[in-house]
mmCIF file of C-alpha atoms in Angstrom:
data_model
loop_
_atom_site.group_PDB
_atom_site.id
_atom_site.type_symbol
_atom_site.label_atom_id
_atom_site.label_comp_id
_atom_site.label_asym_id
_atom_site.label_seq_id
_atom_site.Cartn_x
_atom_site.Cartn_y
_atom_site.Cartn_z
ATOM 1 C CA UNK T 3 48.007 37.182 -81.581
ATOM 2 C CA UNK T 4 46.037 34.100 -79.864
ATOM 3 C CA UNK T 5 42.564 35.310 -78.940
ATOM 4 C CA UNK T 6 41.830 34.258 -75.609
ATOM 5 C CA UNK T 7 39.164 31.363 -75.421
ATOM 6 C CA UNK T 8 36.253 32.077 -72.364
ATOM 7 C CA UNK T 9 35.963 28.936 -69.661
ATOM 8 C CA UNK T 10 33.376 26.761 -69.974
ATOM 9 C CA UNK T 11 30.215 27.595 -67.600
ATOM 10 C CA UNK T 12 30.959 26.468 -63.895
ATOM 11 C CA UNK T 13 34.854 26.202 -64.592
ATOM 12 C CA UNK T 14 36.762 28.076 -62.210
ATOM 13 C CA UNK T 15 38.894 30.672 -63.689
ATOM 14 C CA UNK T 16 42.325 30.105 -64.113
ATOM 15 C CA UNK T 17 44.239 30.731 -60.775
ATOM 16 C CA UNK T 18 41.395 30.295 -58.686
ATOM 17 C CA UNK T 19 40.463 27.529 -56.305
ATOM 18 C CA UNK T 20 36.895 25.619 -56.072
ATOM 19 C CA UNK T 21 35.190 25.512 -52.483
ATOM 20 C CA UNK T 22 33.053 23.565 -51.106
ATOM 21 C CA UNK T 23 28.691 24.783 -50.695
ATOM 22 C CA UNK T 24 28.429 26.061 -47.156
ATOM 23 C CA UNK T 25 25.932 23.865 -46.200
ATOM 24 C CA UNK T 26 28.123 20.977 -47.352
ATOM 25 C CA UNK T 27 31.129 21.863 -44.449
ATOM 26 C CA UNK T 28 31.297 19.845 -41.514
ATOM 27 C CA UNK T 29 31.618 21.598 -38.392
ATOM 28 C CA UNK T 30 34.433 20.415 -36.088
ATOM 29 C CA UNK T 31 32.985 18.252 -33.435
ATOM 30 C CA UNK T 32 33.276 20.251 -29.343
ATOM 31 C CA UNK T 33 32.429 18.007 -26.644
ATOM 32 C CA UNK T 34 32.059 20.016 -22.854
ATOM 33 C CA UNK T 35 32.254 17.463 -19.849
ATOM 34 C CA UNK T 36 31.209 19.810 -16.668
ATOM 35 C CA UNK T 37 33.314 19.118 -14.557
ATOM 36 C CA UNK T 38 35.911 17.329 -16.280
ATOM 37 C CA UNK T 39 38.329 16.759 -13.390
ATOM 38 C CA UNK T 40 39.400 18.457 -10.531
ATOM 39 C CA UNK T 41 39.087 17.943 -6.239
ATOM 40 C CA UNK T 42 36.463 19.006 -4.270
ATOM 41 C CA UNK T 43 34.057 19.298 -6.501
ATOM 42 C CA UNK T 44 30.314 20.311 -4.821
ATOM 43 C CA UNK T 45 27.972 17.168 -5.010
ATOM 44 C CA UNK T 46 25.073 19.521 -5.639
ATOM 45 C CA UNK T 47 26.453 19.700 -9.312
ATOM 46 C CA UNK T 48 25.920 20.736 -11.979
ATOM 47 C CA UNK T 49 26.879 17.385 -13.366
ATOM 48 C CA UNK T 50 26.662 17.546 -17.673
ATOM 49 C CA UNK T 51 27.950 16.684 -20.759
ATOM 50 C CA UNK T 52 27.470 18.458 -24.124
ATOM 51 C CA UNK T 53 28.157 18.318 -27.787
ATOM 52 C CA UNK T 54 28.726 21.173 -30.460
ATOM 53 C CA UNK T 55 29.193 19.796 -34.119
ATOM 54 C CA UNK T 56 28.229 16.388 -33.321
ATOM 55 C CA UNK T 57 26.112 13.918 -31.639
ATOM 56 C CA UNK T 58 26.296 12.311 -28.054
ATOM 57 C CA UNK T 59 26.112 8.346 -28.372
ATOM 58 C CA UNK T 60 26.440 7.704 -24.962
ATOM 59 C CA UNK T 61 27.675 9.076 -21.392
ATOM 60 C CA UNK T 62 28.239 7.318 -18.406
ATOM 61 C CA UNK T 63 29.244 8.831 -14.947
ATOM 62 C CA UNK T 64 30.143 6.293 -12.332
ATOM 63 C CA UNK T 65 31.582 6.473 -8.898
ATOM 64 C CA UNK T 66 34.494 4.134 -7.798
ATOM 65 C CA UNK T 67 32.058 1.828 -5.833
ATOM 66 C CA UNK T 68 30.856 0.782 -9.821
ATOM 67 C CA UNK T 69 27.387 2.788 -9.080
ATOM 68 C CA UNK T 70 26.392 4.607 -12.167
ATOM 69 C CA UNK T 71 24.623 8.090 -11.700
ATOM 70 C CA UNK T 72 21.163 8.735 -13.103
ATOM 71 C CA UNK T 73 20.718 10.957 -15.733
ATOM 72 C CA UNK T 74 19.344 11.844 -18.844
ATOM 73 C CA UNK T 75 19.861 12.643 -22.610
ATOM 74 C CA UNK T 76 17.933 15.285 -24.478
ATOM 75 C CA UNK T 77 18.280 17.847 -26.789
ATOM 76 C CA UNK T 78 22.325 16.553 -27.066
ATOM 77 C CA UNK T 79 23.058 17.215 -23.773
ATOM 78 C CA UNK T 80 23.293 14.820 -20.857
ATOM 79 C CA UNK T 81 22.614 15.715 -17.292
ATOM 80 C CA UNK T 82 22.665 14.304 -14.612
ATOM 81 C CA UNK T 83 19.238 13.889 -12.458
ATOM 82 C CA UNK T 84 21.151 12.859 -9.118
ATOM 83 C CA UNK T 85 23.113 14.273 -6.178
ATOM 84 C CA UNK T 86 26.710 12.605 -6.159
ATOM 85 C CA UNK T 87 27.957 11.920 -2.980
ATOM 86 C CA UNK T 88 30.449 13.829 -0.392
ATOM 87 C CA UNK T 89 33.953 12.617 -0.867
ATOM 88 C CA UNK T 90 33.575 10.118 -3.349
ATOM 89 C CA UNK T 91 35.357 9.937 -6.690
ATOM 90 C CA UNK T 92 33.590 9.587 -10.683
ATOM 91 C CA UNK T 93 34.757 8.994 -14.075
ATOM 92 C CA UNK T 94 32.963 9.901 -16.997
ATOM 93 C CA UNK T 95 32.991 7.189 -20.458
ATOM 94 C CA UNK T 96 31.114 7.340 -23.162
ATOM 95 C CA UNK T 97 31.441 8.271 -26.799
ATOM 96 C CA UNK T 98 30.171 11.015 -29.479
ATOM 97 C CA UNK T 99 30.373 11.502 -33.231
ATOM 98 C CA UNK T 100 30.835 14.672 -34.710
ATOM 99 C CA UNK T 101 29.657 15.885 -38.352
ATOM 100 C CA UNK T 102 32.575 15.276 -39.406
ATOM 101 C CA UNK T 103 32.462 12.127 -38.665
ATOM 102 C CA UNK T 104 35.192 12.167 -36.017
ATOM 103 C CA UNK T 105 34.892 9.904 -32.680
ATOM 104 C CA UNK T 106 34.975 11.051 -29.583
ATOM 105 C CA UNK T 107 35.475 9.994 -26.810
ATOM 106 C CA UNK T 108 33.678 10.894 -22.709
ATOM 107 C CA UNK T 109 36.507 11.085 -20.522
ATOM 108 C CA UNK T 110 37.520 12.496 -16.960
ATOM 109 C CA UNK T 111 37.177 12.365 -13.549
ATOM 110 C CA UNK T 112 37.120 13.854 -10.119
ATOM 111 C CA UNK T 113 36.645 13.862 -6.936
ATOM 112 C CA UNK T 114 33.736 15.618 -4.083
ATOM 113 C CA UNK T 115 34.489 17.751 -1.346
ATOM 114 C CA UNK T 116 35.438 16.266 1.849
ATOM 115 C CA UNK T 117 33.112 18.057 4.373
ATOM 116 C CA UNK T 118 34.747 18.698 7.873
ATOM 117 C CA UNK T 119 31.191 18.114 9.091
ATOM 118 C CA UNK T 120 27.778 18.293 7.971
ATOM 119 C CA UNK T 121 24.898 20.256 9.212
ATOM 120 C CA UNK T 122 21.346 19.245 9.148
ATOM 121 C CA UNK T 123 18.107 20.983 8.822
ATOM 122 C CA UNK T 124 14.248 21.012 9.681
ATOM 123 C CA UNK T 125 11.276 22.656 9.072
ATOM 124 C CA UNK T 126 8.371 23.811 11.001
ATOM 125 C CA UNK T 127 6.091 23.362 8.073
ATOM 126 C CA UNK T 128 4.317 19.979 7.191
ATOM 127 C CA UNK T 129 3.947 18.790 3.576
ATOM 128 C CA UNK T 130 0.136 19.544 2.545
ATOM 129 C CA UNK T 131 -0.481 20.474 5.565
ATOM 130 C CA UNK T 132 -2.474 24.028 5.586
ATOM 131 C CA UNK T 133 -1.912 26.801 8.038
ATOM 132 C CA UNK T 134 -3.512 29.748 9.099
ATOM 133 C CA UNK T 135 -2.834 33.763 7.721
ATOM 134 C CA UNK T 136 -0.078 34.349 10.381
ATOM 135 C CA UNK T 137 2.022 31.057 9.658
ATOM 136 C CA UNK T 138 6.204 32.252 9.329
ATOM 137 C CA UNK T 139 8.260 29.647 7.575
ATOM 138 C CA UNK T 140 11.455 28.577 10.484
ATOM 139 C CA UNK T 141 14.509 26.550 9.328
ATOM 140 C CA UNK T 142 16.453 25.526 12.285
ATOM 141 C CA UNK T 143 19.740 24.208 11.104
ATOM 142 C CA UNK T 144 21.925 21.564 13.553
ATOM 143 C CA UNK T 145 24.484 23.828 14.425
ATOM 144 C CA UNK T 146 25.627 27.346 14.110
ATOM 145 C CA UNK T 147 26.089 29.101 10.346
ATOM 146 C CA UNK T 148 28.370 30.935 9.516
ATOM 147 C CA UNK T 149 28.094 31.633 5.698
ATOM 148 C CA UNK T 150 24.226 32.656 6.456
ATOM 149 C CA UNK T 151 24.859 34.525 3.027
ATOM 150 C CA UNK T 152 25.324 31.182 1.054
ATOM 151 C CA UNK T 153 23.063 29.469 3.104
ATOM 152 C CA UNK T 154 20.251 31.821 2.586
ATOM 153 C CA UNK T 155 20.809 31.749 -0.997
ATOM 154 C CA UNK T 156 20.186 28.514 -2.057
ATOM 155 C CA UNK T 157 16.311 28.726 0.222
ATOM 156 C CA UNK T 158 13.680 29.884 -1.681
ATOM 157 C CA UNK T 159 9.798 30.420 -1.037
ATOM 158 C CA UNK T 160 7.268 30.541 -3.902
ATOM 159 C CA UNK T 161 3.976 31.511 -4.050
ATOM 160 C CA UNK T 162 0.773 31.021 -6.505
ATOM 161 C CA UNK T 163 -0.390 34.561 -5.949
ATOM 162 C CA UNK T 164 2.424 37.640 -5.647
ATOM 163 C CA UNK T 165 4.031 37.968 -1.532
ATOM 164 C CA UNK T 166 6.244 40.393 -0.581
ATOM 165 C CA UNK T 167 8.204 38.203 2.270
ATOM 166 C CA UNK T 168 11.753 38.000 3.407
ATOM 167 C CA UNK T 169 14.310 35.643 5.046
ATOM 168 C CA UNK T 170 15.784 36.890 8.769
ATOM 169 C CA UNK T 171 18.354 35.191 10.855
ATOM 170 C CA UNK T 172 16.526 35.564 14.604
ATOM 171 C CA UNK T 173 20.190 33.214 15.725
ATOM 172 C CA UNK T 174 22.840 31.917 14.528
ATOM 173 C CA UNK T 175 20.790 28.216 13.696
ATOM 174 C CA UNK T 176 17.320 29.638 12.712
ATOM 175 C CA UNK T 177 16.569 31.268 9.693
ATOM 176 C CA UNK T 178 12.486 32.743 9.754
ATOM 177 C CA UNK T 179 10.921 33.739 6.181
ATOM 178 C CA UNK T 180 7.396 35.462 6.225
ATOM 179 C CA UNK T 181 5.290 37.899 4.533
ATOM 180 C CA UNK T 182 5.352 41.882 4.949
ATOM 181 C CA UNK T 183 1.568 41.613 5.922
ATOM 182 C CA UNK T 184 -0.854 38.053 6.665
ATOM 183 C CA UNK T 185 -0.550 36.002 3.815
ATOM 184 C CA UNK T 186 -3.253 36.137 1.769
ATOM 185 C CA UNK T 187 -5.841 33.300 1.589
ATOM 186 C CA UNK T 188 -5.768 30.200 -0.153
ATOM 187 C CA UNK T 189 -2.069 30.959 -1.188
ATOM 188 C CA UNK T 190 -0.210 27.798 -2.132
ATOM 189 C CA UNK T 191 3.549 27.666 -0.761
ATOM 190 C CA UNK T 192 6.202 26.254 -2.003
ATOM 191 C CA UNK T 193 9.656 25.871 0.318
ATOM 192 C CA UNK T 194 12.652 24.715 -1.322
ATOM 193 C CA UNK T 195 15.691 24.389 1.161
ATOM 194 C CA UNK T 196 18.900 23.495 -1.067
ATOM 195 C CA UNK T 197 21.554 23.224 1.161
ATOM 196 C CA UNK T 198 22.657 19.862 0.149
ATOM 197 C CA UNK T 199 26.729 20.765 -1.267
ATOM 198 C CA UNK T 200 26.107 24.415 -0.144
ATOM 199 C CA UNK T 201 29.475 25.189 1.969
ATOM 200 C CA UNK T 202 27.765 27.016 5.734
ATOM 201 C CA UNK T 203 31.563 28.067 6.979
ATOM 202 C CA UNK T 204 34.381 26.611 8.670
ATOM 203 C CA UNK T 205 34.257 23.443 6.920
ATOM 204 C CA UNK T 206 30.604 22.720 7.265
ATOM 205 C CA UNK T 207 28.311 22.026 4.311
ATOM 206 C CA UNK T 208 24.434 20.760 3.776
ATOM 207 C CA UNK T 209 23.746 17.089 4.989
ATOM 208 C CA UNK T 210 20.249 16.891 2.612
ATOM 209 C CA UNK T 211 18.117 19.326 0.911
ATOM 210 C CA UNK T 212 14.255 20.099 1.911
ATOM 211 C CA UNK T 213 11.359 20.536 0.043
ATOM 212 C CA UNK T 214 7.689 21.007 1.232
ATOM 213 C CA UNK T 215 4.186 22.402 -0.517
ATOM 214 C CA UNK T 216 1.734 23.640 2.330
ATOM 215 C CA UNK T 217 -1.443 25.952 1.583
ATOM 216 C CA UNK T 218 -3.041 29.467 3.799
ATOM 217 C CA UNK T 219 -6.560 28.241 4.638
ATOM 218 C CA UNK T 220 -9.486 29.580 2.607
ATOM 219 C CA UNK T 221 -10.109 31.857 5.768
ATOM 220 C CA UNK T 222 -8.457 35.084 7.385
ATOM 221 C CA UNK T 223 -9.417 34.695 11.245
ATOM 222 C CA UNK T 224 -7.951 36.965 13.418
ATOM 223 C CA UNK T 225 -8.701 36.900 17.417
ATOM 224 C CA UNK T 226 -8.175 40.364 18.948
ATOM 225 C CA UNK T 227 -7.240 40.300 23.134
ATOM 226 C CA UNK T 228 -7.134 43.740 24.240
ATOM 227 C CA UNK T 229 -6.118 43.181 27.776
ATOM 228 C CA UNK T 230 -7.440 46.470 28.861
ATOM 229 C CA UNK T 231 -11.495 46.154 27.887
ATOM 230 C CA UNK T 232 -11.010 42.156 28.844
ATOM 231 C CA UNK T 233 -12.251 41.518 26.172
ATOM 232 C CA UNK T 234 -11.794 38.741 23.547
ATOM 233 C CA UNK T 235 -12.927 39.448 19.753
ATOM 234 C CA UNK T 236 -13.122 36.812 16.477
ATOM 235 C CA UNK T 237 -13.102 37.881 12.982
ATOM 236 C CA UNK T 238 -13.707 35.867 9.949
ATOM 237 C CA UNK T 239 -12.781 37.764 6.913
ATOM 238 C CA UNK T 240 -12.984 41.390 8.910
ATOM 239 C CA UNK T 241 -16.679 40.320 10.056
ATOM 240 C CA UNK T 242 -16.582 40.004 13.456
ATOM 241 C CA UNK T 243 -18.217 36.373 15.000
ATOM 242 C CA UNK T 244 -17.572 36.571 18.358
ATOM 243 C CA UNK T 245 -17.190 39.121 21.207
ATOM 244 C CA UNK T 246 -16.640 37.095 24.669
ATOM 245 C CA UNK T 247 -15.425 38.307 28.005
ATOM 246 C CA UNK T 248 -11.840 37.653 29.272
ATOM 247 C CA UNK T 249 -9.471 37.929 31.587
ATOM 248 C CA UNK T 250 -5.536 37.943 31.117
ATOM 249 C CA UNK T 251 -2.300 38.009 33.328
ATOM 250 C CA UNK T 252 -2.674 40.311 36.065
ATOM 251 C CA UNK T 253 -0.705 43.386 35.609
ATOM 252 C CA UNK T 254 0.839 43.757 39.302
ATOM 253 C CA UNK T 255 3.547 41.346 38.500
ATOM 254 C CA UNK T 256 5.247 41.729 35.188
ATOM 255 C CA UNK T 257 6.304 38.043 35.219
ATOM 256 C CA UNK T 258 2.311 37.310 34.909
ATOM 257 C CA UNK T 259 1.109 40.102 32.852
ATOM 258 C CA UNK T 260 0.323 38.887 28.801
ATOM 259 C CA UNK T 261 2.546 39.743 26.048
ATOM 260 C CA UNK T 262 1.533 42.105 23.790
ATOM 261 C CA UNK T 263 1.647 42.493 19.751
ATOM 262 C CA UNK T 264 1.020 39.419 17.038
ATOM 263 C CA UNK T 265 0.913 36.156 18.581
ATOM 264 C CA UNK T 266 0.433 33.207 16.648
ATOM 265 C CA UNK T 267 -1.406 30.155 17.189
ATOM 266 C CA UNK T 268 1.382 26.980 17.823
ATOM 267 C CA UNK T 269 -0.864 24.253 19.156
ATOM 268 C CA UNK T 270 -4.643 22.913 20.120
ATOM 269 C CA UNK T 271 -5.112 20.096 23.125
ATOM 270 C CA UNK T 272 -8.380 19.048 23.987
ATOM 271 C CA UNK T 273 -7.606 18.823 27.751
ATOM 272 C CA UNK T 274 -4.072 19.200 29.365
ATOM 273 C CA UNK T 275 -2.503 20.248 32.879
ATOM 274 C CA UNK T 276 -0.970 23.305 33.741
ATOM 275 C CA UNK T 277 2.116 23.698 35.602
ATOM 276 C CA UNK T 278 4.162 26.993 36.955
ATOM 277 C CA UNK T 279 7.081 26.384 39.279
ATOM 278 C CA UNK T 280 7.620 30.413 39.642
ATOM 279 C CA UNK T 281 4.131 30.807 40.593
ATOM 280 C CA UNK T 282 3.477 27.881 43.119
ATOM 281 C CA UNK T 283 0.977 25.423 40.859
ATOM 282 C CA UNK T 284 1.031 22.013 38.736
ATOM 283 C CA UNK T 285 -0.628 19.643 37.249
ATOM 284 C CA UNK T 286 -4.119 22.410 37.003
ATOM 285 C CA UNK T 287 -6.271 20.507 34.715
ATOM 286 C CA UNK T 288 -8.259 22.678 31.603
ATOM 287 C CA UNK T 289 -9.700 21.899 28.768
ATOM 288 C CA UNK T 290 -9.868 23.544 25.040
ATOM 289 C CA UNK T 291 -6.262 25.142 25.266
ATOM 290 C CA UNK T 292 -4.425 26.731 22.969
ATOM 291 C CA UNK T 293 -0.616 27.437 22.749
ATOM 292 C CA UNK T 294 -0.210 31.021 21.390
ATOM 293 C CA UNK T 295 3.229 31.398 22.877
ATOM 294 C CA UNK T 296 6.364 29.473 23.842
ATOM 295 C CA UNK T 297 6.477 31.493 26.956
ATOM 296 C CA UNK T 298 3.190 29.291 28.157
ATOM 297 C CA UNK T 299 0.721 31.657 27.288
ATOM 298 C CA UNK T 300 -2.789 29.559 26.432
ATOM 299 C CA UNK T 301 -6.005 30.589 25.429
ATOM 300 C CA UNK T 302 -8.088 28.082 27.410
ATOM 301 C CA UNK T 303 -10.839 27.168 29.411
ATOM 302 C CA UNK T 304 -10.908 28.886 32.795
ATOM 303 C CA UNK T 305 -14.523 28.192 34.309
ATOM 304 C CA UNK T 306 -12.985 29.499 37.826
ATOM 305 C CA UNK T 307 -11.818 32.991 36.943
ATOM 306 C CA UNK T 308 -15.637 33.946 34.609
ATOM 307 C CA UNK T 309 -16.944 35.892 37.632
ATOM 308 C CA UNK T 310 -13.311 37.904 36.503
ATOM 309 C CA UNK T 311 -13.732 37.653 32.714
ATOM 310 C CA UNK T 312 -14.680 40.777 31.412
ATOM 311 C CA UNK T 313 -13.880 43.092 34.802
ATOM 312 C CA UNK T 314 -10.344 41.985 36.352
ATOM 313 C CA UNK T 315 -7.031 40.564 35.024
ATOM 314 C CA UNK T 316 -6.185 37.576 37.403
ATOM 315 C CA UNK T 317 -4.290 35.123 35.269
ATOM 316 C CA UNK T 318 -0.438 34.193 35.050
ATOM 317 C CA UNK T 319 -0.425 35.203 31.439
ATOM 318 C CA UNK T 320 -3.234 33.074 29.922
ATOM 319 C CA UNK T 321 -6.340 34.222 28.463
ATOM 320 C CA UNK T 322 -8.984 32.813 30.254
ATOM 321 C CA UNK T 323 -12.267 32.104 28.897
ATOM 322 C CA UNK T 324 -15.484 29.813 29.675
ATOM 323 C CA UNK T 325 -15.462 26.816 28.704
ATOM 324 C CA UNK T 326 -18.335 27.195 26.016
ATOM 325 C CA UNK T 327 -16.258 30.440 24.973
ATOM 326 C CA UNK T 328 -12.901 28.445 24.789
ATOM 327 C CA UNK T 329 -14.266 25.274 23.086
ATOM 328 C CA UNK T 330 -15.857 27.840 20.341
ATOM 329 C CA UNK T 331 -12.517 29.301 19.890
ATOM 330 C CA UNK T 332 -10.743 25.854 19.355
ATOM 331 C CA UNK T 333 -13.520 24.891 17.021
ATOM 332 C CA UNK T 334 -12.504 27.715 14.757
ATOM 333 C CA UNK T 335 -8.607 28.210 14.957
ATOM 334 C CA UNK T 336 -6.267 26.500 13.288
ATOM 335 C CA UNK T 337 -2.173 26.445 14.113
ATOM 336 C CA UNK T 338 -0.794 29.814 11.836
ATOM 337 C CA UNK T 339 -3.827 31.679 13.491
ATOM 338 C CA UNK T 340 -3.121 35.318 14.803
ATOM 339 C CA UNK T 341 -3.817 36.585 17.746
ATOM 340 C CA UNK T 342 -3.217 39.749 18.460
ATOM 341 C CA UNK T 343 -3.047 41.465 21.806
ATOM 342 C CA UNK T 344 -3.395 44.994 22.874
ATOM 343 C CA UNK T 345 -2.855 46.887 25.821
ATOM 344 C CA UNK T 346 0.135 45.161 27.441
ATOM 345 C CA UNK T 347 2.819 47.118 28.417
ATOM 346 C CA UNK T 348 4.981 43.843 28.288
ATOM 347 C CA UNK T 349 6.186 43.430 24.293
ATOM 348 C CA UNK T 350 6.243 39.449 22.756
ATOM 349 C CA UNK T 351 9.858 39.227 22.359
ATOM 350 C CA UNK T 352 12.503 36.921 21.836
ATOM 351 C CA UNK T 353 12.780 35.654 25.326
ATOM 352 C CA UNK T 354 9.220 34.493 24.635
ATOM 353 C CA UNK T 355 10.200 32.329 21.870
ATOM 354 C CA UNK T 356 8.659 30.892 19.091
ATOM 355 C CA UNK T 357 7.129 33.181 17.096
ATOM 356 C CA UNK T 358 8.001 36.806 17.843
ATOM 357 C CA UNK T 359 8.317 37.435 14.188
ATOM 358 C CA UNK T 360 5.417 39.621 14.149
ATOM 359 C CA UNK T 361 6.704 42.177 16.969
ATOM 360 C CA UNK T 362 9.391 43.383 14.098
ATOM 361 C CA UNK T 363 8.438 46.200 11.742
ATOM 362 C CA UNK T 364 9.630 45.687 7.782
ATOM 363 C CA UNK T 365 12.199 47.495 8.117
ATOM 364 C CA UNK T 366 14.337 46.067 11.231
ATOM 365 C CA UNK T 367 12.466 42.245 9.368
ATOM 366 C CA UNK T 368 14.998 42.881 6.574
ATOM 367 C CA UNK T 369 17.583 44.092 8.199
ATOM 368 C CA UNK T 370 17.916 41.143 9.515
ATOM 369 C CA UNK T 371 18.163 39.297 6.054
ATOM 370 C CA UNK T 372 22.032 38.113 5.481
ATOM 371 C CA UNK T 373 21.373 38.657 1.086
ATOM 372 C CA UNK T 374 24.365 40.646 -0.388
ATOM 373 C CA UNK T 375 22.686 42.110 -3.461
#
C-alpha cells in the first residue's frame, strides 16, 4: 500500500481550483447616460452621466448647432449645470475606463419636446426688496393653466424661520401663496418658480423659471379702520402709536361704502389726482395717498372732509385723514402693510381685486390649493 503524501502548504488540494483574493477582482465597468435617447425629452433635465466599476474620463453633451452644455464632474458623476433648449437635439461623447480596464465609450442622443406654445410668468415680489407682515406672494402666468397640479408643484416658498403658508389658484392665470397668519418679522423668503420644461396642459409648457429672495420688515404695523367709531388706529408691534379721526365711504350708497376685512397696502404717492366717472369727479388733487385696494380705495389726505373725520362717513370709499394725519401714516407704512377694516357691511372680495387673500379663512385658503397628495 502507497501511503498518501500531504500537499505542500498553500497547494490546493487535488481537484480543487485556486481563486483569486477578493479584493484583487475587478468589478465590471456600468456606465448610466440619463437620458440616453429618446423624443421629447423635458429641457428641465435631469441631464447626467455616471459610472459603476470604473472611472469617467470625459463627457461631452452637445446640441446640433455644435454648442456644448455646461456641466460638471465630481464624485464620478457628470451633470449637467444648464437648461437645454425646447426642440433641439444632443449627443453625448466621451469616454470611461472601468477597473477592469475596459474602455468605454459616452454615447446617445435625443431630442426636447416641441412645445405647442409657451407660457410666461411674473411675480409681484422684487428681489431684496422687503415688504411688510401682510405681503401674499402672486404668480400671474401669460395664459390660462390647465395642469395647475404640475404647475404648482414645481413653485416652492422657503423660509428662515418655520411658516405655515399655502398655494391657491384665485383664476385660472394667478396662483397666490401666503401664510396662515402675518408673517412673522424679519423672515427671509425665498420664491423659487420652476416652470421652465414643466408641461401646464394642452400643449403648453414653462417659457423661463423665476427666482427671487425678499425679507418681512423688522416691524409688525398694523392700521385698524373701524368705519363705525371713524376712527383710524396704528400699531407697532401691538403698541398702539397713533389714534386719529377718520372718515370713510358713506354708507347710503353701497357703491361708496369701504370694504371691509384685511386690506393690504399696494402703493405710496406723494401727491396724485383722483378720478371717479360713477360718481361725477376727476382730476381731485391729494397728497400722502395710499393704495390699499385695487377697487380705488386710498388712505389719503382729505383736509376738506376733517370737520367729518371722526363724526360722519362722507367719502366714496377712501379713508380720509388730515393731512398731518395722512403724511404720518405714509411716513410709517410700507407696501405688504395691513390694514384692516371693521364695521363694513360690504366684504373685500374678488371684484375688488388685488389682494383679497386675507377675506378667506384657512380652510376655504387651501381648498383652493390644486396639490394631489
Amino acid at each position: 500500500m502507497t501511503a498518501c503524501s500531504a500537499a505542500p502548504d498553500g497547494a490546493p488540494e487535488a481537484g480543487s481550483q485556486a481563486t483569486a483574493p477578493a479584493a484583487e477582482q475587478k468589478a465590471k465597468a456600468v456606465l448610466t447616460v440619463t437620458p440616453s435617447s429618446g423624443e421629447g425629452i423635458s429641457p428641465a433635465g435631469p441631464f447626467e452621466v455616471g459610472m459603476i466599476g470604473g472611472a469617467l474620463t470625459a463627457v461631452v453633451l452637445t446640441g446640433a448647432d455644435g454648442r456644448v452644455v455646461k456641466g460638471e464632474l465630481s464624485a464620478g458623476r457628470w451633470v449637467a449645470t444648464e437648461d437645454l433648449g425646447y426642440d433641439k437635439a444632443y449627443t453625448w461623447s466621451g469616454s470611461a475606463k472601468g477597473e477592469d480596464g475596459t474602455d468605454v465609450p459616452v454615447t446617445g442622443s435625443f431630442r426636447t419636446i416641441k412645445p405647442q406654445r409657451l407660457t410666461g410668468a411674473k411675480l409681484n415680489v422684487g428681489d431684496h426688496q422687503t415688504y411688510g407682515i401682510a405681503q401674499p406672494v402672486k404668480v400671474t402666468f401669460s395664459a390660462p393653466v390647465a395642469d395647475k397640479a404640475a404647475v404648482q408643484k414645481s413653485m416652492t416658498v422657503t423660509t428662515s424661520v418655520p411658516t405655515e403658508g399655502a398655494w391657491a389658484w384665485l383664476s385660472d392665470q394667478e396662483a397666490h401663496w401666503r401664510p396662515r397668519e402675518y408673517w412673522k418679522p424679519n423672515t427671509e423668503v425665498s420664491v423659487d418658480v420652476g416652470v421652465y420644461g414643466v408641461p401646464f396642459g394642452g400643449g403648453a409648457y414653462g417659457a423661463s423659471d423665476l427666482h427671487v429672495q425678499f425679507k418681512i420688515a423688522d416691524r409688525a404695523l398694523v392700521a385698524k379702520a373701524n368705519t363705525q367709531t371713524k376712527r383710524f388706529e396704528i400699531y407697532r408691534d401691538g403698541v398702539l402709536l397713533h389714534n386719529f379721526p377718520a372718515s370713510y365711504g358713506m354708507e347710503n350708497d353701497k357703491r361708496a361704502e369701504t370694504r371691509g376685512g384685511i386690506h393690504v397696502v399696494q402703493q405710496k404717492q406723494a401727491a396724485r389726482t383722483m378720478t371717479n366717472a360713477v360718481f361725477g369727479y376727476k382730476d381731485i388733487p391729494v397728497t400722502w395717498a395710499v393704495l390699499i385696494s385695487q377697487n380705488g380705495e386710498f388712505v389719503h389726505e382729505n383736509n376738506n372732509t376733517i370737520p367729518k373725520q371722526g363724526k360722519e362717513n362722507v367719502s366714496h370709499g377712501c379713508a380720509n385723514l388730515s393731512g398731518a394725519n395722512a403724511k404720518i401714516f405714509y411716513d410709517l407704512t410700507m407696501l405688504g402693510d395691513p390694514v384692516e377694516v371693521v364695521g363694513s357691511s360690504q366684504p373685500l372680495q374678488a371684484s375688488d381685486g388685488d389682494y383679497y387673500d386675507w377675506a378667506f379663512d384657512w380652510a376655504t385658503w387651501t381648498s383652493k390649493s390644486a396639490a394631489t397628495s
